[in-house]
Amino acid sequence: MQYVTLTARCALGLIFLVAVIGKVRGRDAFREFRLSVPGLAPGLPPTATSAAVVATESAAVILLAVPRTAPAGLALAGAVLLAFATAIHLAVRDGRTAACRCFGARPSPAGRVHVARNLALTAFAWGGLASHLAAPGPVHPAGAVIAMAGAGVLTLVFVFFDELADLLLAPSARSTQ
């Protein structure tokens, strides 16, 4: 079970790291992210909310990187991802046009694909936490390499989830997001 935890820690840490870097890679990137906030979190101050999101994602990266704080990192990651899924769901339900700047770079209209991605990541985070709580223990180096390789693949899948959805879903399914 410790390998599930390690895979979750590595993948989520990398996913959040890519998200943070995408949002703060430059003044324009952060400004674009800040401008997308009202569509997903109406009524909240965009600058403070943007800074809080980046700070929280950064905290998750740090917590996930340290074995002693990894359970807190998994719990934080799961909570943040559930909040993101909820915000996107509410925006879609209410008909608000919102851009997803999850990874900073390419904006895409927030939709059900983003809700599904965030819910899958939420389950992954909490599954990693449950796995840690059920069977904490040492990790064999060969198992760690396999877990980290799996985390790399999962990171790519989730970072490029929009592009994969564009390839795999019929245009009519994409447009109803």
Coordinates of C-alpha atoms in Angstrom, one line a residue:
M1 CA 0.0 0.0 0.0
Q2 CA 2.9 2.3 0.6
Y3 CA 3.6 2.3 -3.2
V4 CA 0.1 3.7 -3.8
T5 CA 0.9 6.5 -1.3
L6 CA 4.3 7.2 -3.0
T7 CA 2.7 7.3 -6.5
A8 CA 0.0 9.7 -5.2
R9 CA 2.5 11.9 -3.5
C10 CA 4.8 12.1 -6.5
A11 CA 2.1 12.6 -9.1
L12 CA 0.1 15.2 -7.1
G13 CA 3.3 17.0 -6.1
L14 CA 4.3 17.3 -9.8
I15 CA 0.8 18.2 -10.9
F16 CA 0.6 21.0 -8.4
L17 CA 4.1 22.1 -9.2
V18 CA 3.3 22.4 -12.9
A19 CA 0.1 24.3 -11.9
V20 CA 2.0 26.8 -9.7
I21 CA 4.8 27.3 -12.3
G22 CA 2.2 27.9 -15.0
K23 CA 0.4 30.5 -12.9
V24 CA 3.5 32.4 -11.8
R25 CA 5.9 32.0 -14.7
G26 CA 5.5 35.7 -15.4
R27 CA 3.5 38.8 -14.7
D28 CA 1.2 38.1 -17.7
A29 CA 0.6 34.5 -16.7
F30 CA -0.5 35.6 -13.1
R31 CA -2.6 38.4 -14.5
E32 CA -4.4 36.0 -16.9
F33 CA -5.0 33.6 -14.0
R34 CA -6.3 36.4 -11.8
L35 CA -8.6 37.6 -14.5
S36 CA -10.1 34.0 -14.7
V37 CA -11.0 33.9 -11.0
P38 CA -14.3 35.8 -11.1
G39 CA -15.8 33.3 -13.5
L40 CA -15.1 30.5 -11.1
A41 CA -15.3 32.3 -7.7
P42 CA -17.7 35.2 -8.2
G43 CA -17.8 37.6 -5.3
L44 CA -14.3 36.7 -4.0
P45 CA -11.5 39.3 -4.5
P46 CA -9.6 38.1 -7.6
T47 CA -6.1 39.1 -6.5
A48 CA -6.4 37.7 -3.0
T49 CA -8.1 34.5 -4.2
S50 CA -5.4 34.1 -6.9
A51 CA -2.6 34.5 -4.4
A52 CA -4.4 32.1 -2.0
V53 CA -4.7 29.5 -4.7
V54 CA -1.0 29.7 -5.6
A55 CA 0.0 29.7 -1.9
T56 CA -2.2 26.6 -1.2
E57 CA -0.9 24.7 -4.3
S58 CA 2.7 25.6 -3.3
A59 CA 2.0 24.4 0.3
A60 CA 0.7 21.1 -1.1
V61 CA 3.9 20.6 -3.1
I62 CA 6.0 21.2 -0.1
L63 CA 3.9 19.0 2.2
L64 CA 3.8 16.1 -0.4
A65 CA 7.6 16.3 -0.8
V66 CA 8.4 15.6 2.9
P67 CA 7.6 12.1 4.1
R68 CA 6.6 13.3 7.6
T69 CA 4.1 15.8 6.3
A70 CA 2.9 13.8 3.3
P71 CA -0.4 12.8 4.9
A72 CA -1.3 16.4 5.4
G73 CA -0.2 17.1 1.8
L74 CA -2.5 14.4 0.5
A75 CA -5.4 15.7 2.6
L76 CA -4.8 19.3 1.5
A77 CA -4.5 18.3 -2.1
G78 CA -7.8 16.3 -2.0
A79 CA -9.6 19.2 -0.3
V80 CA -8.3 21.8 -2.8
L81 CA -9.1 19.6 -5.8
L82 CA -12.6 19.0 -4.4
A83 CA -13.0 22.8 -4.0
F84 CA -11.9 23.3 -7.6
A85 CA -14.3 20.6 -8.9
T86 CA -17.1 22.3 -7.0
A87 CA -16.3 25.8 -8.3
I88 CA -16.2 24.5 -11.9
H89 CA -19.4 22.5 -11.5
L90 CA -21.3 25.6 -10.1
A91 CA -20.0 27.8 -12.9
V92 CA -21.1 25.3 -15.5
R93 CA -24.5 24.7 -13.8
D94 CA -25.1 28.5 -13.5
G95 CA -24.1 29.1 -17.1
R96 CA -21.2 31.3 -16.2
T97 CA -18.4 31.6 -18.8
A98 CA -15.2 30.7 -17.0
A99 CA -11.8 30.0 -18.3
C100 CA -9.8 27.2 -16.8
R101 CA -6.3 28.3 -16.2
C102 CA -5.5 25.2 -14.2
F103 CA -1.9 25.0 -15.5
G104 CA -1.7 28.6 -16.5
A105 CA -0.8 28.3 -20.1
R106 CA -3.7 27.6 -22.5
P107 CA -7.1 28.8 -21.4
S108 CA -9.9 26.5 -22.1
P109 CA -13.6 26.9 -21.2
A110 CA -14.2 25.3 -17.8
G111 CA -16.5 22.3 -18.2
R112 CA -17.4 18.8 -17.2
V113 CA -14.1 17.5 -18.3
H114 CA -12.4 19.7 -15.7
V115 CA -14.9 18.5 -13.0
A116 CA -14.1 14.9 -13.9
R117 CA -10.4 15.5 -13.8
N118 CA -10.5 17.2 -10.4
L119 CA -12.8 14.6 -8.9
A120 CA -10.4 11.8 -10.2
L121 CA -7.5 13.6 -8.6
T122 CA -9.4 14.1 -5.4
A123 CA -10.1 10.4 -5.2
F124 CA -6.4 9.7 -6.0
A125 CA -5.3 12.1 -3.2
W126 CA -7.6 10.6 -0.6
G127 CA -6.9 7.1 -1.8
G128 CA -3.2 7.8 -1.3
L129 CA -4.0 9.1 2.2
A130 CA -6.1 6.0 3.0
S131 CA -3.3 3.8 1.7
H132 CA -0.8 5.5 4.0
L133 CA -3.0 5.2 7.0
A134 CA -3.8 1.5 6.3
A135 CA -0.2 0.3 5.8
P136 CA 2.6 2.8 6.5
G137 CA 6.0 1.3 6.1
P138 CA 9.3 1.2 4.3
V139 CA 9.6 1.3 0.6
H140 CA 11.9 -0.9 -1.4
P141 CA 14.1 1.1 -3.8
A142 CA 12.9 -0.9 -6.9
G143 CA 9.3 -0.4 -5.9
A144 CA 10.0 3.3 -5.4
V145 CA 11.4 3.6 -9.0
I146 CA 8.2 1.9 -10.4
A147 CA 6.0 4.1 -8.3
M148 CA 7.8 7.2 -9.4
A149 CA 7.6 6.1 -13.1
G150 CA 3.9 5.6 -12.7
A151 CA 3.6 9.0 -11.1
G152 CA 5.3 10.5 -14.1
V153 CA 2.9 8.9 -16.5
L154 CA -0.1 10.0 -14.4
T155 CA 1.3 13.5 -14.2
L156 CA 1.4 13.7 -18.0
V157 CA -2.1 12.3 -18.3
F158 CA -3.6 14.8 -15.9
V159 CA -1.6 17.8 -17.1
F160 CA -2.6 17.1 -20.7
F161 CA -6.1 16.0 -19.8
D162 CA -7.7 18.8 -21.9
E163 CA -5.8 17.7 -25.0
L164 CA -6.6 14.0 -24.4
A165 CA -10.3 14.9 -24.0
D166 CA -10.1 16.8 -27.3
L167 CA -8.7 13.8 -29.0
L168 CA -11.0 11.2 -27.4
L169 CA -14.4 12.8 -27.0
A170 CA -16.8 13.4 -29.9
P171 CA -17.1 17.1 -30.7
S172 CA -20.8 17.0 -29.6
A173 CA -19.7 15.7 -26.1
R174 CA -17.0 18.5 -25.8
S175 CA -19.4 21.3 -26.7
T176 CA -21.9 20.4 -24.0
Q177 CA -19.4 21.0 -21.2

